[in-house]
Short mmCIF file of C-alpha atoms and ligand atoms in Angstrom, two decimals:
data_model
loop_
_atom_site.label_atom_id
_atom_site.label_comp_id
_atom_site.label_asym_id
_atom_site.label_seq_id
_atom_site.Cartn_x
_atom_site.Cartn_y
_atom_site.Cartn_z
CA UNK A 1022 0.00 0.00 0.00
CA UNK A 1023 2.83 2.63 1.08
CA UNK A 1024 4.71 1.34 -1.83
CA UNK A 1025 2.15 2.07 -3.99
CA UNK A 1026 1.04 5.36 -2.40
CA UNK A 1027 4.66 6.78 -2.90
CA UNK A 1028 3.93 5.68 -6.57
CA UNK A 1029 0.96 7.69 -6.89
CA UNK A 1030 2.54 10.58 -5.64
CA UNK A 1031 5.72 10.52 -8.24
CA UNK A 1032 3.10 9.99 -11.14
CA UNK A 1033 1.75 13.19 -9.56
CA UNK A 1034 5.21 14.71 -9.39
CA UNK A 1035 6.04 13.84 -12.48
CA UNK A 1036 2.98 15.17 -14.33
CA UNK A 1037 3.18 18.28 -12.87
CA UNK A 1038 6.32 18.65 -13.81
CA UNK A 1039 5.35 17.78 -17.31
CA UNK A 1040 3.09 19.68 -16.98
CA UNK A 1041 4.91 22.97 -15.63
CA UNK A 1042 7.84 21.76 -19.02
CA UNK A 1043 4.66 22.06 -21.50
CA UNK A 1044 3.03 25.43 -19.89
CA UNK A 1045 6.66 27.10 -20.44
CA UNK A 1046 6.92 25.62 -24.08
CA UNK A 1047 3.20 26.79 -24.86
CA UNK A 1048 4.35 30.25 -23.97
CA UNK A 1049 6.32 30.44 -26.86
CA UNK A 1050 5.09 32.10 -30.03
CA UNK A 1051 7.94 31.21 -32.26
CA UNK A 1052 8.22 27.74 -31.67
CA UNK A 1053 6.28 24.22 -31.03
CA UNK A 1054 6.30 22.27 -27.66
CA UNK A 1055 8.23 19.50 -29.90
CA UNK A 1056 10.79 21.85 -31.19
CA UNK A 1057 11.46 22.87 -28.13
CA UNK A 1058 12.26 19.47 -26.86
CA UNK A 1059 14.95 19.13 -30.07
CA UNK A 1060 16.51 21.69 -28.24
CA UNK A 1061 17.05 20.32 -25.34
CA UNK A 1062 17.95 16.83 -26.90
CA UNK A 1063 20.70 18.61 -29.73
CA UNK A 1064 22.08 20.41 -26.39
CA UNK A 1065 22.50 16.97 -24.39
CA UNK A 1066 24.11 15.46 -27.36
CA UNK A 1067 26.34 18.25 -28.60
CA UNK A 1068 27.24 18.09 -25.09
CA UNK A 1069 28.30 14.60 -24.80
CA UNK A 1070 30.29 14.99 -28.77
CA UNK A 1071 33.89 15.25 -29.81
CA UNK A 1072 32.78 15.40 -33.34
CA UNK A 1073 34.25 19.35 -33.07
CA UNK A 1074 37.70 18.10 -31.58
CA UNK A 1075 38.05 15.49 -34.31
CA UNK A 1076 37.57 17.74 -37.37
CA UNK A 1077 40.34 20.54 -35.62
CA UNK A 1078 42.55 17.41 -34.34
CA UNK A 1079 42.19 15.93 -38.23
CA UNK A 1080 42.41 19.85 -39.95
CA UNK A 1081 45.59 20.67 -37.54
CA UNK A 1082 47.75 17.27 -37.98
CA UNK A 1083 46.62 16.34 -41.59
CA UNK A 1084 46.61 19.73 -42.94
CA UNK A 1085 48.85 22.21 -40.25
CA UNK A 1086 49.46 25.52 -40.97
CA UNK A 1087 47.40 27.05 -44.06
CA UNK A 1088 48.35 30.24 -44.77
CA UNK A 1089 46.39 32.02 -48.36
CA UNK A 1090 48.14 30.67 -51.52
CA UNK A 1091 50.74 27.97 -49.91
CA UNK A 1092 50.27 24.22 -50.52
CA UNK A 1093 48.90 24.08 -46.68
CA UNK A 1094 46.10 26.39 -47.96
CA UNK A 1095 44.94 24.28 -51.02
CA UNK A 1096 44.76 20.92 -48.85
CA UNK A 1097 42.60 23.20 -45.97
CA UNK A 1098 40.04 23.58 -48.93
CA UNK A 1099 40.47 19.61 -49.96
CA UNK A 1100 40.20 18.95 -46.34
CA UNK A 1101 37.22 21.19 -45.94
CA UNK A 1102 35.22 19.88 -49.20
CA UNK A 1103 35.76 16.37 -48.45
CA UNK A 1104 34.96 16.65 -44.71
CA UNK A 1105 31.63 18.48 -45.78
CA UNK A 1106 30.63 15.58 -47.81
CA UNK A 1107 31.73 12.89 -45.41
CA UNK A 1108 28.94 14.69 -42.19
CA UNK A 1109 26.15 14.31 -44.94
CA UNK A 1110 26.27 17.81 -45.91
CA UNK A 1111 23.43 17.92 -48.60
CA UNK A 1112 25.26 20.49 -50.86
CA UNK A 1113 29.24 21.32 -51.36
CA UNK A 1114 30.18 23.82 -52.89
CA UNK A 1115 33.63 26.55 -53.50
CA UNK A 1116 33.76 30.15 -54.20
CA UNK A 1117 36.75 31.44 -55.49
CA UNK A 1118 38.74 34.53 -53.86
CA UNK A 1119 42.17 36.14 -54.92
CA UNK A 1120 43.92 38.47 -52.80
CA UNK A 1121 48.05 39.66 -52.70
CA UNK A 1122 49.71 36.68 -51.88
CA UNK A 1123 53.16 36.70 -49.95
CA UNK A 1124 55.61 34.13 -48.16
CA UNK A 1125 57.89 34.10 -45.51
CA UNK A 1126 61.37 32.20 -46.17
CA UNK A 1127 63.21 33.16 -42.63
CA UNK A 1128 63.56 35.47 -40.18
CA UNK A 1129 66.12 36.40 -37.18
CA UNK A 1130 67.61 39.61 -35.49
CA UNK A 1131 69.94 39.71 -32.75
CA UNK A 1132 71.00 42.85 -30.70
CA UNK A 1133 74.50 43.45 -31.97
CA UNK A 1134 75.47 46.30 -29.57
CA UNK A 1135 75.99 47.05 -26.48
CA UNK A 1136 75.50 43.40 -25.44
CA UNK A 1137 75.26 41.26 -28.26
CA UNK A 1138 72.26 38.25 -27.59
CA UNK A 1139 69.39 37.28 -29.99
CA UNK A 1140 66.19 38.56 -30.19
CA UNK A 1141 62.96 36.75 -30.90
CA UNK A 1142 61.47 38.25 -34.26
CA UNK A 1143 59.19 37.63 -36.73
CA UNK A 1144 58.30 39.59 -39.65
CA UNK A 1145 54.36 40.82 -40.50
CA UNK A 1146 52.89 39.97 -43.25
CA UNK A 1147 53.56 41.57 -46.38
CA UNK A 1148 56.98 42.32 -44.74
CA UNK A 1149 59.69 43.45 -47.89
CA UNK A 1150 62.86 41.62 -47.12
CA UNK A 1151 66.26 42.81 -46.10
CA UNK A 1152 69.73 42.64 -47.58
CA UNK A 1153 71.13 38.56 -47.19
CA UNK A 1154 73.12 39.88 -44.56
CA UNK A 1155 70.14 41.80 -42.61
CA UNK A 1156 69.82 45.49 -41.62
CA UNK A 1157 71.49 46.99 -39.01
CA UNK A 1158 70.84 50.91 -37.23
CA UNK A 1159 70.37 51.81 -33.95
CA UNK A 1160 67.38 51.65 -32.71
CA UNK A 1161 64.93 54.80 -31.48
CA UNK A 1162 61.80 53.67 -28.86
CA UNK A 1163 58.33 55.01 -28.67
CA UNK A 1164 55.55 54.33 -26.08
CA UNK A 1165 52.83 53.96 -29.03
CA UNK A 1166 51.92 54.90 -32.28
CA UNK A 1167 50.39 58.02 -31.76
CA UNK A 1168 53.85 59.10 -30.14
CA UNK A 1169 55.95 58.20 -33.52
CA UNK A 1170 53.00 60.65 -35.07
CA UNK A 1171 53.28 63.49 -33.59
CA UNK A 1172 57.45 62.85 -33.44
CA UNK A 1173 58.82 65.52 -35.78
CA UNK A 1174 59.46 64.44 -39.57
CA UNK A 1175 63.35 63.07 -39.46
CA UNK A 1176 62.99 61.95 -35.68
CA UNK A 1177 63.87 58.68 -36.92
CA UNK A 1178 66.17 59.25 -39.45
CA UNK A 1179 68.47 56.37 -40.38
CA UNK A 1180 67.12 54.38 -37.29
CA UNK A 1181 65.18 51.56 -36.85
CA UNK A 1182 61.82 52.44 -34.98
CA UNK A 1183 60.87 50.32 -31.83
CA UNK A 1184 57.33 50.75 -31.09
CA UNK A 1185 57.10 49.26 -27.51
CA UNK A 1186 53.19 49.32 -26.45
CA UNK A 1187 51.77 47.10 -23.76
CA UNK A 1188 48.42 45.33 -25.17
CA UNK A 1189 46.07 44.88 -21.97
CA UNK A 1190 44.63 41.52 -21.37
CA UNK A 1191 40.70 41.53 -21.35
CA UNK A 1192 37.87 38.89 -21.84
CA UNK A 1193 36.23 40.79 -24.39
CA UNK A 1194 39.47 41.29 -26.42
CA UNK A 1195 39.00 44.99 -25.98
CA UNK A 1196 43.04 44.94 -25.91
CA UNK A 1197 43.24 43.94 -29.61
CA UNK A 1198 41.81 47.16 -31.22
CA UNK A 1199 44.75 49.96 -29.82
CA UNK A 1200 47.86 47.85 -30.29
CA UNK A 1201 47.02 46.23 -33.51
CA UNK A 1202 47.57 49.92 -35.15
CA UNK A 1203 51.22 49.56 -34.32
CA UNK A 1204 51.01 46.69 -36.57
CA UNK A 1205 48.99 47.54 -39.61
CA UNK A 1206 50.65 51.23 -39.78
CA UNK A 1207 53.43 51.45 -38.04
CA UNK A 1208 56.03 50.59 -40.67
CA UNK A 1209 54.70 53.53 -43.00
CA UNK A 1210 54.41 55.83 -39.97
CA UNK A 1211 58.13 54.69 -39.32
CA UNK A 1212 59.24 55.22 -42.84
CA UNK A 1213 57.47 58.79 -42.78
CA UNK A 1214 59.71 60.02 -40.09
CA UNK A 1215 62.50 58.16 -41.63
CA UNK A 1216 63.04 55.26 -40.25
CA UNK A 1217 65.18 52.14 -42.45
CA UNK A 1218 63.31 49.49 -40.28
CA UNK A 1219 60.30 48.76 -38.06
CA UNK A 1220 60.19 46.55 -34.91
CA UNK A 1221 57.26 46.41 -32.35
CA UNK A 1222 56.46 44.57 -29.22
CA UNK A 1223 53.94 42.16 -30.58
CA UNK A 1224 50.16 42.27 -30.01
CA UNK A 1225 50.32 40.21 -27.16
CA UNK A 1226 49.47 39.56 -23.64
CA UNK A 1227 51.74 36.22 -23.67
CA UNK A 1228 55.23 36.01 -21.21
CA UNK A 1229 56.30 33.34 -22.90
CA UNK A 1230 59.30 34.31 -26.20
CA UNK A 1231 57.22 34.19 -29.05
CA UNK A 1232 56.88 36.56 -31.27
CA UNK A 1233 53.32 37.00 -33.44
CA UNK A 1234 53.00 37.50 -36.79
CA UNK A 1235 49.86 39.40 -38.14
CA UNK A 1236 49.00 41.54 -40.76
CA UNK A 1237 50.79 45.35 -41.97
CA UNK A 1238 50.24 47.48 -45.25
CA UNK A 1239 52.48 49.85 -46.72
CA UNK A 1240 51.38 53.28 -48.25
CA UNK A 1241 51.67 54.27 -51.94
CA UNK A 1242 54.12 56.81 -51.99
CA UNK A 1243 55.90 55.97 -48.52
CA UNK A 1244 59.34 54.10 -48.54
CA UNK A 1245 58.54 50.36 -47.90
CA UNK A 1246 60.66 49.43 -44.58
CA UNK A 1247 61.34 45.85 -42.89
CA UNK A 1248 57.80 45.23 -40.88
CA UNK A 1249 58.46 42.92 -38.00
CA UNK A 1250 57.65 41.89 -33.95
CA UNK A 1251 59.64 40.44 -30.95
CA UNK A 1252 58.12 38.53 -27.87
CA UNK A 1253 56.95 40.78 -24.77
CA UNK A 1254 60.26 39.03 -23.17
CA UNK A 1255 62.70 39.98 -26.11
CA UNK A 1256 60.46 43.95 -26.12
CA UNK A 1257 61.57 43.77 -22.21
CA UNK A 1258 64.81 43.21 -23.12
CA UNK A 1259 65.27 45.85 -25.49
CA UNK A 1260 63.60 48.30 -23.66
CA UNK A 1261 65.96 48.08 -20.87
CA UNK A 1262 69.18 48.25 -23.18
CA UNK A 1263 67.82 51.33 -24.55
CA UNK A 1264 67.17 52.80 -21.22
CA UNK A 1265 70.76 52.41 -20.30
CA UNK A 1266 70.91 55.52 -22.43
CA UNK A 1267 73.58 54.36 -24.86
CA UNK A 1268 73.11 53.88 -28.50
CA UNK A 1269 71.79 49.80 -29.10
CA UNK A 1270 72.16 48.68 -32.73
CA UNK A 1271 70.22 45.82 -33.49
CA UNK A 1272 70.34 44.00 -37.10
CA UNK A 1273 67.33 42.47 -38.78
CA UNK A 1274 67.07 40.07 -41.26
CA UNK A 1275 63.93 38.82 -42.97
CA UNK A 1276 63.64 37.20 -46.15
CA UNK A 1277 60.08 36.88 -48.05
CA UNK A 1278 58.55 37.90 -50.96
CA UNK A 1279 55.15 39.45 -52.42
CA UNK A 1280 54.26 36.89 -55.34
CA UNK A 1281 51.44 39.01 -56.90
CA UNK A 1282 48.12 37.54 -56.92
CA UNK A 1283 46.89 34.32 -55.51
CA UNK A 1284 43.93 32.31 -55.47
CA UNK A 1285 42.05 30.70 -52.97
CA UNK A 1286 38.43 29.35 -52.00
CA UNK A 1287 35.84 29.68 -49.49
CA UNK A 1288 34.19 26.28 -48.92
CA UNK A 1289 30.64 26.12 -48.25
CA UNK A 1290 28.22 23.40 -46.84
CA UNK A 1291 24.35 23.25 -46.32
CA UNK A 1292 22.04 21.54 -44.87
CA UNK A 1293 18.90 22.44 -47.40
CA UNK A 1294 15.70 23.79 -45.73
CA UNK A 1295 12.13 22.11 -46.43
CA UNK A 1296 9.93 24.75 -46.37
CA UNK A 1297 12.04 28.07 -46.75
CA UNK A 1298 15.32 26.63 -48.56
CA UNK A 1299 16.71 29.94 -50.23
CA UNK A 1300 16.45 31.11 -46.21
CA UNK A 1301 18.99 30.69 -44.34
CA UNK A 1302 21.31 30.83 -41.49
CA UNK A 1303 25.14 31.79 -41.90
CA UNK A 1304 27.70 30.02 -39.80
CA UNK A 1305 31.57 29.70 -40.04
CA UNK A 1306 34.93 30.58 -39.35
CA UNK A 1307 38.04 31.31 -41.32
CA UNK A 1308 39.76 28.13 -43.15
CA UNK A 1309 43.28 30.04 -43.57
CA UNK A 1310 45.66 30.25 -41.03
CA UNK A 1311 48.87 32.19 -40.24
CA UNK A 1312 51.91 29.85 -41.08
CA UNK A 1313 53.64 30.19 -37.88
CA UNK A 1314 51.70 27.70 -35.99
CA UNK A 1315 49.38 24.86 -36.91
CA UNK A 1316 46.26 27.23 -36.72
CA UNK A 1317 44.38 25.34 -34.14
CA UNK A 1318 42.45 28.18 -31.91
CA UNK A 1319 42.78 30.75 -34.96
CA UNK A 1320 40.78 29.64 -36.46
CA UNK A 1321 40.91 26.03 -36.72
CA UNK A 1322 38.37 25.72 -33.91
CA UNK A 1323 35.97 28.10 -35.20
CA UNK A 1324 35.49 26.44 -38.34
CA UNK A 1325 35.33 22.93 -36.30
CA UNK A 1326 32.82 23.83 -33.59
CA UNK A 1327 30.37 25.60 -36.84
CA UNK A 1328 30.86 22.76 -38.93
CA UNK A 1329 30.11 20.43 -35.96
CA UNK A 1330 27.32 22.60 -34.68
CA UNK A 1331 25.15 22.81 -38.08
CA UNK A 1332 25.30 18.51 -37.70
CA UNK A 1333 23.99 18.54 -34.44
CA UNK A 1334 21.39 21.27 -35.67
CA UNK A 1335 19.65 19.06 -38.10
CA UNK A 1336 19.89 16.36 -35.46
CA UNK A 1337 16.27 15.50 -35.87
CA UNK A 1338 15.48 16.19 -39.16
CA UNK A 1339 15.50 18.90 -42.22
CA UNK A 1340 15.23 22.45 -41.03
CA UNK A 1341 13.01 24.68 -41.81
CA UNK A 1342 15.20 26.78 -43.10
CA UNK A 1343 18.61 26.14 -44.47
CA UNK A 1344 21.99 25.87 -42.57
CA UNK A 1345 25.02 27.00 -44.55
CA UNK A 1346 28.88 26.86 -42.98
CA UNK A 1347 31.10 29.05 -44.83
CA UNK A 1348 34.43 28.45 -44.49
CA UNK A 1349 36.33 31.69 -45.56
CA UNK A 1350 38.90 32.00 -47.22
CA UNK A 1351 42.29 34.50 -46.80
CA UNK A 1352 41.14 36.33 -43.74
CA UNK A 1353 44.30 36.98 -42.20
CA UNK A 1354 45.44 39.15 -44.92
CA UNK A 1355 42.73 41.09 -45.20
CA UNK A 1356 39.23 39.28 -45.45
CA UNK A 1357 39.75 38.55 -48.87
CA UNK A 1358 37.23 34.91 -48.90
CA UNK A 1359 34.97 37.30 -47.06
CA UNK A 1360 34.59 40.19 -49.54
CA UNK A 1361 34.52 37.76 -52.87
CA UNK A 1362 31.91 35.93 -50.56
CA UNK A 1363 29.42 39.36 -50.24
CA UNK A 1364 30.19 40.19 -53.51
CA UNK A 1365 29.12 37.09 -55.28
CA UNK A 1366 26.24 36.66 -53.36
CA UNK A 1367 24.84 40.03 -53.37
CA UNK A 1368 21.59 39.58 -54.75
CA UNK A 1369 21.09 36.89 -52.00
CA UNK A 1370 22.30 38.40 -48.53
CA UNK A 1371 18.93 39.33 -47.87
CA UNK A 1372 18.06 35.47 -47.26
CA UNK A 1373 20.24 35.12 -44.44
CA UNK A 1374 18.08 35.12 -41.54
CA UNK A 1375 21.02 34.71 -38.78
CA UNK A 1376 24.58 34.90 -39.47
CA UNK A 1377 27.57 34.39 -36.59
CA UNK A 1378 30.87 33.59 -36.98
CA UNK A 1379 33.36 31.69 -35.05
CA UNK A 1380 36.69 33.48 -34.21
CA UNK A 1381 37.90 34.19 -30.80
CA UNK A 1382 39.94 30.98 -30.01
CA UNK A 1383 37.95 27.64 -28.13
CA UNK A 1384 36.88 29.24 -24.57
CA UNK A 1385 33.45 29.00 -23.63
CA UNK A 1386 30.85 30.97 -25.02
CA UNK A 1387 29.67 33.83 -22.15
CA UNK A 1388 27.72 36.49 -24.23
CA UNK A 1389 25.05 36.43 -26.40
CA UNK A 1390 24.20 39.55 -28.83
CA UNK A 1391 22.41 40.52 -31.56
CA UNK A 1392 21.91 43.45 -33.82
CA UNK A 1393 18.15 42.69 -35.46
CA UNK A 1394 15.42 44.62 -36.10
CA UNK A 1395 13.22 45.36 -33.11
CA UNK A 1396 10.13 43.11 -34.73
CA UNK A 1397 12.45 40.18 -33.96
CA UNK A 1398 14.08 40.84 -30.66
CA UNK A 1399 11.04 38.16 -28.91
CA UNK A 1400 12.42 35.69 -31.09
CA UNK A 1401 16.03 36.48 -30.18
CA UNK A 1402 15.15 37.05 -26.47
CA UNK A 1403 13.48 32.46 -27.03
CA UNK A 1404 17.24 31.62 -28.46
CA UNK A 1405 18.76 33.91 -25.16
CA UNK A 1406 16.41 31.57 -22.92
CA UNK A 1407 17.42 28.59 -24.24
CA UNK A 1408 21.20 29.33 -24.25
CA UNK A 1409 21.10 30.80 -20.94
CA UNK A 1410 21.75 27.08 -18.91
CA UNK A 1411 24.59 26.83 -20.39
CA UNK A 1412 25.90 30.59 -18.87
CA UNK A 1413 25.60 32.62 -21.79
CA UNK A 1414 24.32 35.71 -20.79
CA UNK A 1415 22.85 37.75 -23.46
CA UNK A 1416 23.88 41.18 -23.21
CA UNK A 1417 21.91 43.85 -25.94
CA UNK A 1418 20.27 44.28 -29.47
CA UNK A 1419 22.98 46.78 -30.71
CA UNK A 1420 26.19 46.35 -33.48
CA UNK A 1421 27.16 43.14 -32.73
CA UNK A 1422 30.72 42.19 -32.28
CA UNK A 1423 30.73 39.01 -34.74
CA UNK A 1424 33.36 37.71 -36.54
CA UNK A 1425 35.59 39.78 -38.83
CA UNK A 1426 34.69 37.87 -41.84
CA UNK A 1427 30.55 39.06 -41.11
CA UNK A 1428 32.37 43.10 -41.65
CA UNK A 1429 31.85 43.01 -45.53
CA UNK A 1430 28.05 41.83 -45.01
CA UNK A 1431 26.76 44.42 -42.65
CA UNK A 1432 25.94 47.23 -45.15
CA UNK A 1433 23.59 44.31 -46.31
CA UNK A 1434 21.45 44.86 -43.03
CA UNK A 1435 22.26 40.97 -42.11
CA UNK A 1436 20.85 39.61 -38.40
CA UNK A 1437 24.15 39.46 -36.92
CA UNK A 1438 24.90 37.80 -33.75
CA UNK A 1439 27.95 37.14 -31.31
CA UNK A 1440 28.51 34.31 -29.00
CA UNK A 1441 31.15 35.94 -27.47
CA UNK A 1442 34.14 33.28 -26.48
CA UNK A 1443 36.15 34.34 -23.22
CA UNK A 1444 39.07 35.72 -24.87
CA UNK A 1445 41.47 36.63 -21.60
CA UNK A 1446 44.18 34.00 -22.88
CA UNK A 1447 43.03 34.23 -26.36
CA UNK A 1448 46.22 36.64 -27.26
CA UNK A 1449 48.53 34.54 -25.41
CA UNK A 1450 48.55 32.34 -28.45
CA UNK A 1451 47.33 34.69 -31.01
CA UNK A 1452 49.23 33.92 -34.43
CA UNK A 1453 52.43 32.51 -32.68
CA UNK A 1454 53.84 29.16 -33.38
CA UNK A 1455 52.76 28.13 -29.96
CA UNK A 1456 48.65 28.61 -31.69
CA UNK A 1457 48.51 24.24 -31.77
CA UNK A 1458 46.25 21.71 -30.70
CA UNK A 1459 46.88 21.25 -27.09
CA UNK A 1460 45.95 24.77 -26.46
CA UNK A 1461 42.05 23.63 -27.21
CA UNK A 1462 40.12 21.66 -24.38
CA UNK A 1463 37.49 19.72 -25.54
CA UNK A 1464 35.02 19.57 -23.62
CA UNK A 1465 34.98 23.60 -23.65
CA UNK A 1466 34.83 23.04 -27.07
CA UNK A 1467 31.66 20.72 -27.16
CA UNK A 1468 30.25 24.03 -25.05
CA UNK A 1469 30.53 26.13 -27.88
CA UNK A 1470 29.29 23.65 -30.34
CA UNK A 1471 25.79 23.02 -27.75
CA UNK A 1472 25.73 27.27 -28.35
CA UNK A 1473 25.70 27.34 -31.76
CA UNK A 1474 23.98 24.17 -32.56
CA UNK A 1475 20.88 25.77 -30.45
CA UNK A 1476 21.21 28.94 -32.20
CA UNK A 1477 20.92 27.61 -35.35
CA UNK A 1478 18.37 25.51 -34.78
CA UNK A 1479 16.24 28.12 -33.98
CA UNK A 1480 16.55 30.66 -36.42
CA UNK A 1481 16.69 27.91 -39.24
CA UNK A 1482 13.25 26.75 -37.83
CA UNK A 1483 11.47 29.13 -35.70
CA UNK A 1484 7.30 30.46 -37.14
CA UNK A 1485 8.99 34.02 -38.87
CA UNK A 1486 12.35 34.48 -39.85
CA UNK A 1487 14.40 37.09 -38.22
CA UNK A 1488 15.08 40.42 -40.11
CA UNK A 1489 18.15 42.51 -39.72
CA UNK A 1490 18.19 46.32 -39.17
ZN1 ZN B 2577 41.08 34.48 -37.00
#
């Protein structure tokens, strides 16, 4: 009798819960009681998945470093096709994208005087190269960029300019945007005052002797100077030599070469709506990688955990909408896959219903944001709901901070979203050889897949689409 009292009262339990599971799912307007139970069954099992760690394990070892226009490139996009068709992708497909292609051969630099010791160096992209036997000045340090401005026109005449600023280490990667400056202009801000060469501490919060590569222009017009960066350890170093207060000579010597115009792809999979199939959500990362390291965080991971999370997205059954990973190509020399991608499919932007990209290393997701029209934001505040269990917090409707490769599509009004990785090591490993496999953890990685799988499972198959603004 007790036994089958206690019974009665877990039914009870039980239904009510049930009941109190349906009540919250019949609140929704965007979505059925059964969809919302996909959710929570493509969470569990994107939870309990390495699918994401074996595509970046298998794109990292098989493939390594793939930097735009280098064998390592072309087998990313043979890597990326055939991977594609191997999850069940229902269409494959490339887009072609050219952009200035360039190599590095070698690099090394040493202090010669007043103590002579090596120095940890490595040139930025679309560095020129030195003389065979390097270059060798004395060197002339500034705090920042904006200090080498406002320096008066021959300040660094015949010198080579140190640029020595301190990138501050922040979750949000708020860091990033002063100190990469120093790297995109500082050689032709150098060569204005009239420098011969161009060292900076890299754009790094690391303390380990790397140094990180990255991209830097040159000016029409402005002498083209050696562009390069030395570990925080080896900018230490410097620093203090110079701050003996007697002249320090250092010699550089890079050797690369600008090789005109390459070619690359961006490699795209979908999974093909049933009822809206031109629709359709955007997902990626960037398939290129620097060539320093093997690419694993940047941005191997990004285009694992997308790839992975579309799978797990159509876990039970054809979307609604469509679900298309792009894969961009040449990003880290200027978002080259990115701007063939919007230009080529122009006339069709206005289909994507949700785009995100992938980007910030293989940290959990914490943030959730979008930038959509205000007729949507009930339907974006459902996805919030459903992502906040796993502690993503969403944070506003406002310009989103997605991925770099999403910058060419936002004069196309696209619903762009973030989900915002915790990026306080993220520069640590930033384009340095020491960007490998054993810097990604798994199971934070099957985190971010649960995130994006849920996300695009709802915009691919929620009542209305969601319109940008
Ligand atoms: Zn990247």
């Amino acid at each position: 009798m007790k036994k089958r009292f206690t019974s009665v009262v877990s039914t009870l339990i039980l239904a009510s819960l049930s009941f109190n599971v349906v009540q919250a799912h019949a609140k929704s307007d965007n979505f059925s009681a059964e969809q919302l139970s996909h959710v929570i069954e493509i969470k569990k099992q994107a939870l309990e998945s390495d699918l994401a760690w074996d595509l970046v394990e298998s794109l990292t070892t098989e493939v390594g470093p793939r930097m735009p226009g280098t064998p390592g490139d072309e087998a990313g996009v043979a890597w990326a096709v055939a991977k594609f068709k191997t999850m069940g992708f229902d269409k494959v497909w490339t887009e072609p994208a050219t952009f200035p292609k360039w190599i590095r051969y070698s690099e090394s630099a040493s202090v010669v005087s007043p103590a002579p010791q090596a120095l940890h160096i490595t040139a930025l992209g679309n560095s020129i190269s030195t003389p065979k036997e390097g270059l060798e000045a004395q060197v002339i340090e500034f705090e920042n960029l904006a200090e080498l401005e406002n320096a008066a026109d021959n300040a660094a005449k015949g010198k080579i300019v140190f640029i020595n600023y301190h990138m501050d280490r922040d979750r949000d990667g708020n860091g990033y945007g002063p100190a990469v400056k120093a790297r995109s202009r500082g050689a032709v801000v150098a060569a204005q005052k009239g420098a011969v060469g161009y060292v900076m501490r890299s754009v790094s919060t690391a303390t380990h002797r790397f140094a990180h590569t990255g991209g830097s222009h040159y000016k029409e017009g402005v002498t083209k100077i050696v562009s390069s960066a030395i570990s925080n350890a080896d900018a230490d170093q410097l620093h203090r030599l110079v701050a003996l207060g007697k002249p320090v000579t250092i010699n550089i010597n890079v050797q690369a070469k600008s090789m005109g115009e390459g070619t690359s792809y961006n490699v795209i999979g979908e999974f093909t709506g049933s009822e809206f199939p031109k629709e359709h959500v955007l997902i990626g990362g960037h398939l290129d990688s620097w060539d320093l390291g093997t690419g694993a965080l940047d941005d191997g991971a990004g285009i694992a955990i997308t790839m992975a999370a579309a799978k797990f997205a159509t876990l039970k059954g054809q979307p609604k909408r469509s679900i298309r990973v792009v894969l961009f190509a040449a990003e880290e020399f200027g978002l080259w896959g990115a701007k063939a991608y919007a230009k080529a499919n122009e006339k069709t932007l206005s289909n994507i219903v949700a785009a995100a990209e992938s980007d910030f290393g293989a940290d959990k997701i914490w943030a959730f944001e979008s930038n959509v029209h205000a007729s949507s934001l009930p339907l974006v505040k459902e996805i919030a709901a459903m992502l906040k269990p796993l502690n993503v917090e969403y944070i506003a409707n406002n310009a989103a901070r997605n991925g770099p490769d999403l910058i060419p599509l936002r004069p196309f009004k696209v619903p762009a979203f973030a989900l915002s990785q915790d990026g306080t090591d993220y520069f640590d490993y930033h384009h340095t050889a020491d960007d490998t496999l054993d810097k990604v953890d798994p199971i934070k990685l099957r985190h971010n897949v649960a995130s994006y799988a849920i996300f695009a499972y709802m915009a691919a198959n929620a009542k209305t689409r969601i319109i940008g603004k």
